């Protein structure tokens, strides 16, 4: 089932997200959120993340933003259109994939 909020499949991380990627150091210059109030991306617990995710939808550096958050352990806010919970799922699946490669 496709999650229309963030374009991912519930509980399944697309293969391209399972592997860390190198980031261009200036990726933030092209972000849709440039100039947007940062509070939008750090909603209070239980508040809607919909508006922040809308800013991220269609952003040309959405993947870079998500990768930055994953590589830097960002635990709060919306990064790359994903919430903390959604990013935790990716980190878990990346760790699981790395363990299976090492154990193979």
mmCIF file of N, CA, C and O in Angstrom:
data_model
loop_
_atom_site.group_PDB
_atom_site.id
_atom_site.type_symbol
_atom_site.label_atom_id
_atom_site.label_comp_id
_atom_site.label_asym_id
_atom_site.label_seq_id
_atom_site.Cartn_x
_atom_site.Cartn_y
_atom_site.Cartn_z
ATOM 1 N N UNK A 1 0.844 -1.175 0.000
ATOM 2 C CA UNK A 1 0.000 0.000 0.000
ATOM 3 C C UNK A 1 0.886 1.233 0.000
ATOM 4 O O UNK A 1 1.766 1.373 0.826
ATOM 5 N N UNK A 2 0.673 2.159 -0.896
ATOM 6 C CA UNK A 2 1.477 3.375 -0.980
ATOM 7 C C UNK A 2 0.936 4.412 -0.019
ATOM 8 O O UNK A 2 -0.260 4.649 0.050
ATOM 9 N N UNK A 3 1.804 5.035 0.725
ATOM 10 C CA UNK A 3 1.451 6.094 1.647
ATOM 11 C C UNK A 3 1.433 7.387 0.845
ATOM 12 O O UNK A 3 2.461 7.849 0.391
ATOM 13 N N UNK A 4 0.252 7.972 0.686
ATOM 14 C CA UNK A 4 0.154 9.174 -0.133
ATOM 15 C C UNK A 4 0.766 10.389 0.544
ATOM 16 O O UNK A 4 1.027 11.382 -0.091
ATOM 17 N N UNK A 5 1.040 10.299 1.843
ATOM 18 C CA UNK A 5 1.644 11.415 2.550
ATOM 19 C C UNK A 5 3.094 11.610 2.150
ATOM 20 O O UNK A 5 3.551 12.705 1.918
ATOM 21 N N UNK A 6 3.843 10.486 2.072
ATOM 22 C CA UNK A 6 5.263 10.655 1.794
ATOM 23 C C UNK A 6 5.757 9.827 0.626
ATOM 24 O O UNK A 6 6.940 9.803 0.346
ATOM 25 N N UNK A 7 4.862 9.085 -0.047
ATOM 26 C CA UNK A 7 5.262 8.352 -1.237
ATOM 27 C C UNK A 7 5.976 7.055 -0.968
ATOM 28 O O UNK A 7 6.477 6.424 -1.870
ATOM 29 N N UNK A 8 6.058 6.622 0.288
ATOM 30 C CA UNK A 8 6.697 5.356 0.593
ATOM 31 C C UNK A 8 5.640 4.304 0.834
ATOM 32 O O UNK A 8 4.465 4.597 0.969
ATOM 33 N N UNK A 9 6.055 3.062 0.897
ATOM 34 C CA UNK A 9 5.154 1.975 1.186
ATOM 35 C C UNK A 9 5.185 1.734 2.681
ATOM 36 O O UNK A 9 6.241 1.695 3.280
ATOM 37 N N UNK A 10 4.011 1.573 3.298
ATOM 38 C CA UNK A 10 3.941 1.368 4.747
ATOM 39 C C UNK A 10 4.836 0.229 5.174
ATOM 40 O O UNK A 10 4.706 -0.885 4.703
ATOM 41 N N UNK A 11 5.771 0.507 6.096
ATOM 42 C CA UNK A 11 6.617 -0.522 6.662
ATOM 43 C C UNK A 11 7.738 -1.011 5.771
ATOM 44 O O UNK A 11 8.552 -1.806 6.179
ATOM 45 N N UNK A 12 7.783 -0.545 4.535
ATOM 46 C CA UNK A 12 8.811 -1.000 3.604
ATOM 47 C C UNK A 12 9.595 0.209 3.122
ATOM 48 O O UNK A 12 9.033 1.196 2.696
ATOM 49 N N UNK A 13 10.898 0.113 3.219
ATOM 50 C CA UNK A 13 11.768 1.202 2.764
ATOM 51 C C UNK A 13 12.261 0.863 1.365
ATOM 52 O O UNK A 13 12.782 -0.221 1.139
ATOM 53 N N UNK A 14 12.083 1.784 0.407
ATOM 54 C CA UNK A 14 12.587 1.523 -0.947
ATOM 55 C C UNK A 14 14.083 1.239 -0.934
ATOM 56 O O UNK A 14 14.825 1.788 -0.118
ATOM 57 N N UNK A 15 14.530 0.388 -1.835
ATOM 58 C CA UNK A 15 15.931 -0.030 -1.892
ATOM 59 C C UNK A 15 16.901 1.146 -1.939
ATOM 60 O O UNK A 15 17.949 1.106 -1.313
ATOM 61 N N UNK A 16 16.559 2.215 -2.662
ATOM 62 C CA UNK A 16 17.497 3.332 -2.780
ATOM 63 C C UNK A 16 17.709 4.045 -1.445
ATOM 64 O O UNK A 16 18.693 4.747 -1.270
ATOM 65 N N UNK A 17 16.814 3.867 -0.483
ATOM 66 C CA UNK A 17 16.989 4.480 0.829
ATOM 67 C C UNK A 17 17.775 3.594 1.789
ATOM 68 O O UNK A 17 18.151 4.027 2.863
ATOM 69 N N UNK A 18 18.024 2.351 1.400
ATOM 70 C CA UNK A 18 18.728 1.426 2.282
ATOM 71 C C UNK A 18 20.231 1.655 2.320
ATOM 72 O O UNK A 18 20.918 1.132 3.177
ATOM 73 N N UNK A 19 20.725 2.450 1.396
ATOM 74 C CA UNK A 19 22.163 2.672 1.308
ATOM 75 C C UNK A 19 22.474 4.156 1.436
ATOM 76 O O UNK A 19 21.935 4.972 0.692
ATOM 77 N N UNK A 20 23.344 4.519 2.385
ATOM 78 C CA UNK A 20 23.726 5.927 2.527
ATOM 79 C C UNK A 20 24.329 6.459 1.222
ATOM 80 O O UNK A 20 24.932 5.716 0.463
ATOM 81 N N UNK A 21 24.138 7.736 0.969
ATOM 82 C CA UNK A 21 24.710 8.320 -0.241
ATOM 83 C C UNK A 21 25.489 9.570 0.110
ATOM 84 O O UNK A 21 25.287 10.171 1.151
ATOM 85 N N UNK A 22 26.376 9.942 -0.785
ATOM 86 C CA UNK A 22 27.200 11.124 -0.575
ATOM 87 C C UNK A 22 26.367 12.363 -0.893
ATOM 88 O O UNK A 22 25.579 12.390 -1.830
ATOM 89 N N UNK A 23 26.565 13.405 -0.102
ATOM 90 C CA UNK A 23 25.787 14.629 -0.258
ATOM 91 C C UNK A 23 26.618 15.749 -0.865
ATOM 92 O O UNK A 23 27.779 15.930 -0.516
ATOM 93 N N UNK A 24 25.997 16.516 -1.750
ATOM 94 C CA UNK A 24 26.587 17.749 -2.257
ATOM 95 C C UNK A 24 26.548 18.756 -1.108
ATOM 96 O O UNK A 24 25.527 18.914 -0.451
ATOM 97 N N UNK A 25 27.646 19.437 -0.844
ATOM 98 C CA UNK A 25 27.707 20.322 0.317
ATOM 99 C C UNK A 25 26.756 21.511 0.231
ATOM 100 O O UNK A 25 26.433 22.129 1.237
ATOM 101 N N UNK A 26 26.259 21.862 -0.944
ATOM 102 C CA UNK A 26 25.383 23.023 -1.102
ATOM 103 C C UNK A 26 23.926 22.638 -1.373
ATOM 104 O O UNK A 26 23.166 23.452 -1.882
ATOM 105 N N UNK A 27 23.535 21.428 -1.030
ATOM 106 C CA UNK A 27 22.186 20.962 -1.356
ATOM 107 C C UNK A 27 21.104 21.861 -0.776
ATOM 108 O O UNK A 27 20.059 22.060 -1.383
ATOM 109 N N UNK A 28 21.335 22.466 0.390
ATOM 110 C CA UNK A 28 20.310 23.278 1.045
ATOM 111 C C UNK A 28 19.941 24.533 0.258
ATOM 112 O O UNK A 28 18.842 25.062 0.424
ATOM 113 N N UNK A 29 20.830 24.992 -0.618
ATOM 114 C CA UNK A 29 20.560 26.201 -1.401
ATOM 115 C C UNK A 29 19.354 26.049 -2.319
ATOM 116 O O UNK A 29 18.741 27.038 -2.706
ATOM 117 N N UNK A 30 19.014 24.805 -2.685
ATOM 118 C CA UNK A 30 17.907 24.561 -3.615
ATOM 119 C C UNK A 30 16.644 24.053 -2.927
ATOM 120 O O UNK A 30 15.692 23.648 -3.586
ATOM 121 N N UNK A 31 16.622 24.070 -1.606
ATOM 122 C CA UNK A 31 15.505 23.502 -0.854
ATOM 123 C C UNK A 31 14.250 24.376 -0.925
ATOM 124 O O UNK A 31 14.332 25.600 -0.874
ATOM 125 N N UNK A 32 13.094 23.715 -1.028
ATOM 126 C CA UNK A 32 11.806 24.430 -1.009
ATOM 127 C C UNK A 32 11.597 25.179 0.300
ATOM 128 O O UNK A 32 10.890 26.173 0.343
ATOM 129 N N UNK A 33 12.185 24.681 1.379
ATOM 130 C CA UNK A 33 11.954 25.254 2.702
ATOM 131 C C UNK A 33 12.809 26.486 2.981
ATOM 132 O O UNK A 33 12.634 27.130 4.017
ATOM 133 N N UNK A 34 13.697 26.812 2.086
ATOM 134 C CA UNK A 34 14.553 27.978 2.268
ATOM 135 C C UNK A 34 13.663 29.207 2.466
ATOM 136 O O UNK A 34 12.829 29.522 1.630
ATOM 137 N N UNK A 35 13.785 29.862 3.598
ATOM 138 C CA UNK A 35 12.977 31.045 3.878
ATOM 139 C C UNK A 35 11.657 30.761 4.564
ATOM 140 O O UNK A 35 10.950 31.695 4.942
ATOM 141 N N UNK A 36 11.309 29.480 4.752
ATOM 142 C CA UNK A 36 10.073 29.115 5.439
ATOM 143 C C UNK A 36 10.359 29.077 6.939
ATOM 144 O O UNK A 36 11.450 28.686 7.364
ATOM 145 N N UNK A 37 9.392 29.463 7.746
ATOM 146 C CA UNK A 37 9.547 29.444 9.201
ATOM 147 C C UNK A 37 9.924 28.041 9.667
ATOM 148 O O UNK A 37 9.178 27.092 9.451
ATOM 149 N N UNK A 38 11.087 27.875 10.297
ATOM 150 C CA UNK A 38 11.540 26.546 10.734
ATOM 151 C C UNK A 38 10.580 25.866 11.708
ATOM 152 O O UNK A 38 10.536 24.639 11.784
ATOM 153 N N UNK A 39 9.797 26.643 12.453
ATOM 154 C CA UNK A 39 8.844 26.049 13.396
ATOM 155 C C UNK A 39 7.852 25.131 12.700
ATOM 156 O O UNK A 39 7.342 24.193 13.316
ATOM 157 N N UNK A 40 7.591 25.379 11.433
ATOM 158 C CA UNK A 40 6.674 24.528 10.676
ATOM 159 C C UNK A 40 7.176 23.091 10.635
ATOM 160 O O UNK A 40 6.390 22.151 10.651
ATOM 161 N N UNK A 41 8.493 22.905 10.616
ATOM 162 C CA UNK A 41 9.087 21.579 10.482
ATOM 163 C C UNK A 41 9.349 20.898 11.824
ATOM 164 O O UNK A 41 9.821 19.768 11.862
ATOM 165 N N UNK A 42 9.020 21.588 12.908
ATOM 166 C CA UNK A 42 9.189 21.041 14.251
ATOM 167 C C UNK A 42 7.893 21.232 15.026
ATOM 168 O O UNK A 42 7.841 21.977 16.009
ATOM 169 N N UNK A 43 6.821 20.557 14.580
ATOM 170 C CA UNK A 43 5.519 20.736 15.231
ATOM 171 C C UNK A 43 5.512 20.157 16.649
ATOM 172 O O UNK A 43 6.309 19.277 16.978
ATOM 173 N N UNK A 44 4.628 20.682 17.462
ATOM 174 C CA UNK A 44 4.452 20.150 18.822
ATOM 175 C C UNK A 44 4.023 18.693 18.728
ATOM 176 O O UNK A 44 3.405 18.279 17.743
ATOM 177 N N UNK A 45 4.334 17.931 19.753
ATOM 178 C CA UNK A 45 3.965 16.518 19.799
ATOM 179 C C UNK A 45 2.461 16.366 19.566
ATOM 180 O O UNK A 45 1.650 17.042 20.182
ATOM 181 N N UNK A 46 2.124 15.511 18.610
ATOM 182 C CA UNK A 46 0.727 15.251 18.289
ATOM 183 C C UNK A 46 0.123 16.203 17.262
ATOM 184 O O UNK A 46 -0.969 15.969 16.768
ATOM 185 N N UNK A 47 0.831 17.278 16.941
ATOM 186 C CA UNK A 47 0.331 18.244 15.953
ATOM 187 C C UNK A 47 0.529 17.683 14.541
ATOM 188 O O UNK A 47 1.339 16.790 14.309
ATOM 189 N N UNK A 48 -0.193 18.216 13.608
ATOM 190 C CA UNK A 48 -0.120 17.757 12.220
ATOM 191 C C UNK A 48 1.227 18.088 11.584
ATOM 192 O O UNK A 48 1.793 19.159 11.814
ATOM 193 N N UNK A 49 1.706 17.165 10.774
ATOM 194 C CA UNK A 49 2.938 17.372 10.005
ATOM 195 C C UNK A 49 2.617 17.636 8.530
ATOM 196 O O UNK A 49 3.518 17.790 7.725
ATOM 197 N N UNK A 50 1.341 17.674 8.214
ATOM 198 C CA UNK A 50 0.898 17.780 6.833
ATOM 199 C C UNK A 50 1.463 19.000 6.105
ATOM 200 O O UNK A 50 1.959 18.883 4.989
ATOM 201 N N UNK A 51 1.413 20.166 6.728
ATOM 202 C CA UNK A 51 1.897 21.382 6.048
ATOM 203 C C UNK A 51 3.390 21.300 5.743
ATOM 204 O O UNK A 51 3.824 21.688 4.662
ATOM 205 N N UNK A 52 4.162 20.806 6.697
ATOM 206 C CA UNK A 52 5.609 20.675 6.475
ATOM 207 C C UNK A 52 5.880 19.693 5.347
ATOM 208 O O UNK A 52 6.718 19.947 4.475
ATOM 209 N N UNK A 53 5.166 18.578 5.351
ATOM 210 C CA UNK A 53 5.366 17.571 4.307
ATOM 211 C C UNK A 53 4.948 18.095 2.938
ATOM 212 O O UNK A 53 5.536 17.714 1.926
ATOM 213 N N UNK A 54 3.982 19.002 2.916
ATOM 214 C CA UNK A 54 3.577 19.628 1.646
ATOM 215 C C UNK A 54 4.708 20.481 1.080
ATOM 216 O O UNK A 54 4.914 20.514 -0.124
ATOM 217 N N UNK A 55 5.428 21.189 1.938
ATOM 218 C CA UNK A 55 6.571 21.994 1.483
ATOM 219 C C UNK A 55 7.615 21.064 0.868
ATOM 220 O O UNK A 55 8.218 21.369 -0.158
ATOM 221 N N UNK A 56 7.799 19.904 1.486
ATOM 222 C CA UNK A 56 8.815 18.946 1.023
ATOM 223 C C UNK A 56 8.415 18.249 -0.285
ATOM 224 O O UNK A 56 9.285 17.897 -1.080
ATOM 225 N N UNK A 57 7.124 18.051 -0.470
ATOM 226 C CA UNK A 57 6.663 17.348 -1.663
ATOM 227 C C UNK A 57 7.130 18.090 -2.915
ATOM 228 O O UNK A 57 6.960 19.279 -3.048
ATOM 229 N N UNK A 58 7.790 17.406 -3.787
ATOM 230 C CA UNK A 58 8.265 18.004 -5.030
ATOM 231 C C UNK A 58 9.574 18.767 -4.904
ATOM 232 O O UNK A 58 10.061 19.314 -5.889
ATOM 233 N N UNK A 59 10.145 18.823 -3.702
ATOM 234 C CA UNK A 59 11.417 19.529 -3.519
ATOM 235 C C UNK A 59 12.524 18.757 -4.238
ATOM 236 O O UNK A 59 12.636 17.539 -4.096
ATOM 237 N N UNK A 60 13.347 19.471 -4.976
ATOM 238 C CA UNK A 60 14.397 18.812 -5.764
ATOM 239 C C UNK A 60 15.519 18.232 -4.912
ATOM 240 O O UNK A 60 16.281 17.393 -5.381
ATOM 241 N N UNK A 61 15.623 18.661 -3.651
ATOM 242 C CA UNK A 61 16.672 18.124 -2.780
ATOM 243 C C UNK A 61 16.086 17.325 -1.610
ATOM 244 O O UNK A 61 16.728 17.139 -0.580
ATOM 245 N N UNK A 62 14.904 16.836 -1.794
ATOM 246 C CA UNK A 62 14.241 16.062 -0.740
ATOM 247 C C UNK A 62 15.092 14.857 -0.314
ATOM 248 O O UNK A 62 15.239 14.579 0.875
ATOM 249 N N UNK A 63 15.651 14.146 -1.267
ATOM 250 C CA UNK A 63 16.492 12.988 -0.961
ATOM 251 C C UNK A 63 17.736 13.380 -0.188
ATOM 252 O O UNK A 63 18.135 12.691 0.765
ATOM 253 N N UNK A 64 18.355 14.490 -0.569
ATOM 254 C CA UNK A 64 19.549 14.964 0.122
ATOM 255 C C UNK A 64 19.215 15.370 1.557
ATOM 256 O O UNK A 64 19.975 15.099 2.492
ATOM 257 N N UNK A 65 18.076 16.019 1.732
ATOM 258 C CA UNK A 65 17.635 16.447 3.052
ATOM 259 C C UNK A 65 17.414 15.234 3.957
ATOM 260 O O UNK A 65 17.863 15.203 5.106
ATOM 261 N N UNK A 66 16.733 14.238 3.424
ATOM 262 C CA UNK A 66 16.497 13.013 4.183
ATOM 263 C C UNK A 66 17.820 12.338 4.536
ATOM 264 O O UNK A 66 18.039 11.930 5.679
ATOM 265 N N UNK A 67 18.705 12.256 3.577
ATOM 266 C CA UNK A 67 20.004 11.614 3.824
ATOM 267 C C UNK A 67 20.796 12.373 4.880
ATOM 268 O O UNK A 67 21.439 11.775 5.749
ATOM 269 N N UNK A 68 20.758 13.694 4.835
ATOM 270 C CA UNK A 68 21.427 14.507 5.847
ATOM 271 C C UNK A 68 20.899 14.156 7.232
ATOM 272 O O UNK A 68 21.668 13.955 8.181
ATOM 273 N N UNK A 69 19.590 14.081 7.369
ATOM 274 C CA UNK A 69 18.976 13.759 8.663
ATOM 275 C C UNK A 69 19.369 12.365 9.126
ATOM 276 O O UNK A 69 19.660 12.156 10.308
ATOM 277 N N UNK A 70 19.391 11.416 8.205
ATOM 278 C CA UNK A 70 19.759 10.042 8.566
ATOM 279 C C UNK A 70 21.223 9.955 8.980
ATOM 280 O O UNK A 70 21.558 9.313 9.978
ATOM 281 N N UNK A 71 22.094 10.601 8.235
ATOM 282 C CA UNK A 71 23.528 10.534 8.535
ATOM 283 C C UNK A 71 23.896 11.281 9.814
ATOM 284 O O UNK A 71 24.880 10.952 10.464
ATOM 285 N N UNK A 72 23.093 12.282 10.175
ATOM 286 C CA UNK A 72 23.405 13.104 11.344
ATOM 287 C C UNK A 72 22.531 12.784 12.554
ATOM 288 O O UNK A 72 22.586 13.490 13.561
ATOM 289 N N UNK A 73 21.730 11.743 12.443
ATOM 290 C CA UNK A 73 20.920 11.306 13.580
ATOM 291 C C UNK A 73 19.885 12.315 14.036
ATOM 292 O O UNK A 73 19.585 12.390 15.232
ATOM 293 N N UNK A 74 19.338 13.099 13.106
ATOM 294 C CA UNK A 74 18.305 14.070 13.480
ATOM 295 C C UNK A 74 17.118 13.321 14.074
ATOM 296 O O UNK A 74 16.527 12.464 13.426
ATOM 297 N N UNK A 75 16.781 13.644 15.299
ATOM 298 C CA UNK A 75 15.705 12.923 15.982
ATOM 299 C C UNK A 75 14.398 13.693 16.012
ATOM 300 O O UNK A 75 13.369 13.150 16.409
ATOM 301 N N UNK A 76 14.415 14.939 15.635
ATOM 302 C CA UNK A 76 13.218 15.762 15.718
ATOM 303 C C UNK A 76 12.933 16.433 14.390
ATOM 304 O O UNK A 76 13.838 16.707 13.608
ATOM 305 N N UNK A 77 11.682 16.703 14.147
ATOM 306 C CA UNK A 77 11.272 17.470 12.990
ATOM 307 C C UNK A 77 11.050 16.661 11.726
ATOM 308 O O UNK A 77 11.233 15.444 11.696
ATOM 309 N N UNK A 78 10.629 17.375 10.703
ATOM 310 C CA UNK A 78 10.389 16.802 9.384
ATOM 311 C C UNK A 78 11.623 17.096 8.540
ATOM 312 O O UNK A 78 12.033 18.244 8.395
ATOM 313 N N UNK A 79 12.219 16.050 8.012
ATOM 314 C CA UNK A 79 13.403 16.156 7.148
ATOM 315 C C UNK A 79 13.157 15.296 5.924
ATOM 316 O O UNK A 79 12.789 14.125 6.054
ATOM 317 N N UNK A 80 13.330 15.861 4.749
ATOM 318 C CA UNK A 80 13.107 15.085 3.532
ATOM 319 C C UNK A 80 11.682 14.582 3.419
ATOM 320 O O UNK A 80 11.417 13.566 2.789
ATOM 321 N N UNK A 81 10.763 15.269 4.051
ATOM 322 C CA UNK A 81 9.355 14.893 3.982
ATOM 323 C C UNK A 81 8.963 13.769 4.923
ATOM 324 O O UNK A 81 7.836 13.282 4.857
ATOM 325 N N UNK A 82 9.870 13.347 5.810
ATOM 326 C CA UNK A 82 9.564 12.242 6.718
ATOM 327 C C UNK A 82 9.661 12.679 8.177
ATOM 328 O O UNK A 82 10.489 13.507 8.536
ATOM 329 N N UNK A 83 8.826 12.069 8.992
ATOM 330 C CA UNK A 83 8.818 12.330 10.435
ATOM 331 C C UNK A 83 9.909 11.531 11.126
ATOM 332 O O UNK A 83 10.563 10.678 10.514
ATOM 333 N N UNK A 84 10.063 11.777 12.411
ATOM 334 C CA UNK A 84 11.041 11.023 13.202
ATOM 335 C C UNK A 84 10.766 9.529 13.117
ATOM 336 O O UNK A 84 11.683 8.731 12.942
ATOM 337 N N UNK A 85 9.514 9.147 13.264
ATOM 338 C CA UNK A 85 9.146 7.729 13.226
ATOM 339 C C UNK A 85 9.486 7.098 11.884
ATOM 340 O O UNK A 85 10.032 5.995 11.820
ATOM 341 N N UNK A 86 9.201 7.814 10.811
ATOM 342 C CA UNK A 86 9.492 7.291 9.470
ATOM 343 C C UNK A 86 10.994 7.154 9.248
ATOM 344 O O UNK A 86 11.450 6.185 8.635
ATOM 345 N N UNK A 87 11.770 8.104 9.760
ATOM 346 C CA UNK A 87 13.233 8.008 9.626
ATOM 347 C C UNK A 87 13.795 6.886 10.481
ATOM 348 O O UNK A 87 14.734 6.195 10.077
ATOM 349 N N UNK A 88 13.226 6.660 11.660
ATOM 350 C CA UNK A 88 13.673 5.545 12.513
ATOM 351 C C UNK A 88 13.508 4.217 11.787
ATOM 352 O O UNK A 88 14.371 3.351 11.855
ATOM 353 N N UNK A 89 12.414 4.074 11.065
ATOM 354 C CA UNK A 89 12.171 2.847 10.299
ATOM 355 C C UNK A 89 13.276 2.640 9.260
ATOM 356 O O UNK A 89 13.795 1.541 9.096
ATOM 357 N N UNK A 90 13.670 3.708 8.578
ATOM 358 C CA UNK A 90 14.740 3.606 7.580
ATOM 359 C C UNK A 90 16.056 3.231 8.254
ATOM 360 O O UNK A 90 16.772 2.360 7.772
ATOM 361 N N UNK A 91 16.369 3.881 9.371
ATOM 362 C CA UNK A 91 17.617 3.562 10.078
ATOM 363 C C UNK A 91 17.643 2.100 10.516
ATOM 364 O O UNK A 91 18.665 1.423 10.376
ATOM 365 N N UNK A 92 16.520 1.614 11.032
ATOM 366 C CA UNK A 92 16.448 0.203 11.449
ATOM 367 C C UNK A 92 16.659 -0.723 10.270
ATOM 368 O O UNK A 92 17.401 -1.700 10.353
ATOM 369 N N UNK A 93 15.998 -0.419 9.155
ATOM 370 C CA UNK A 93 16.125 -1.286 7.986
ATOM 371 C C UNK A 93 17.513 -1.197 7.375
ATOM 372 O O UNK A 93 18.029 -2.193 6.870
ATOM 373 N N UNK A 94 18.151 -0.040 7.431
ATOM 374 C CA UNK A 94 19.537 0.070 6.953
ATOM 375 C C UNK A 94 20.462 -0.779 7.818
ATOM 376 O O UNK A 94 21.335 -1.468 7.310
ATOM 377 N N UNK A 95 20.257 -0.704 9.135
ATOM 378 C CA UNK A 95 21.093 -1.485 10.046
ATOM 379 C C UNK A 95 20.879 -2.973 9.809
ATOM 380 O O UNK A 95 21.836 -3.755 9.794
ATOM 381 N N UNK A 96 19.645 -3.363 9.596
ATOM 382 C CA UNK A 96 19.340 -4.763 9.332
ATOM 383 C C UNK A 96 19.985 -5.220 8.021
ATOM 384 O O UNK A 96 20.558 -6.303 7.940
ATOM 385 N N UNK A 97 19.915 -4.379 7.001
ATOM 386 C CA UNK A 97 20.532 -4.712 5.712
ATOM 387 C C UNK A 97 22.051 -4.834 5.858
ATOM 388 O O UNK A 97 22.670 -5.741 5.305
ATOM 389 N N UNK A 98 22.654 -3.933 6.630
ATOM 390 C CA UNK A 98 24.108 -3.984 6.840
ATOM 391 C C UNK A 98 24.499 -5.260 7.588
ATOM 392 O O UNK A 98 25.492 -5.915 7.251
ATOM 393 N N UNK A 99 23.709 -5.632 8.590
ATOM 394 C CA UNK A 99 23.988 -6.871 9.342
ATOM 395 C C UNK A 99 23.873 -8.093 8.440
ATOM 396 O O UNK A 99 24.667 -9.019 8.549
ATOM 397 N N UNK A 100 22.893 -8.092 7.550
ATOM 398 C CA UNK A 100 22.720 -9.261 6.675
ATOM 399 C C UNK A 100 23.873 -9.355 5.672
ATOM 400 O O UNK A 100 24.273 -10.449 5.291
ATOM 401 N N UNK A 101 24.431 -8.208 5.256
ATOM 402 C CA UNK A 101 25.580 -8.229 4.331
ATOM 403 C C UNK A 101 26.813 -8.743 5.078
ATOM 404 O O UNK A 101 27.550 -9.571 4.558
ATOM 405 N N UNK A 102 27.006 -8.264 6.283
ATOM 406 C CA UNK A 102 28.161 -8.684 7.080
ATOM 407 C C UNK A 102 28.055 -10.172 7.427
ATOM 408 O O UNK A 102 29.038 -10.902 7.375
ATOM 409 N N UNK A 103 26.867 -10.630 7.734
ATOM 410 C CA UNK A 103 26.663 -12.017 8.122
ATOM 411 C C UNK A 103 26.608 -12.972 6.954
ATOM 412 O O UNK A 103 26.636 -14.195 7.130
ATOM 413 N N UNK A 104 26.582 -12.462 5.728
ATOM 414 C CA UNK A 104 26.468 -13.332 4.535
ATOM 415 C C UNK A 104 27.749 -14.029 4.201
ATOM 416 O O UNK A 104 28.811 -13.805 4.610
#
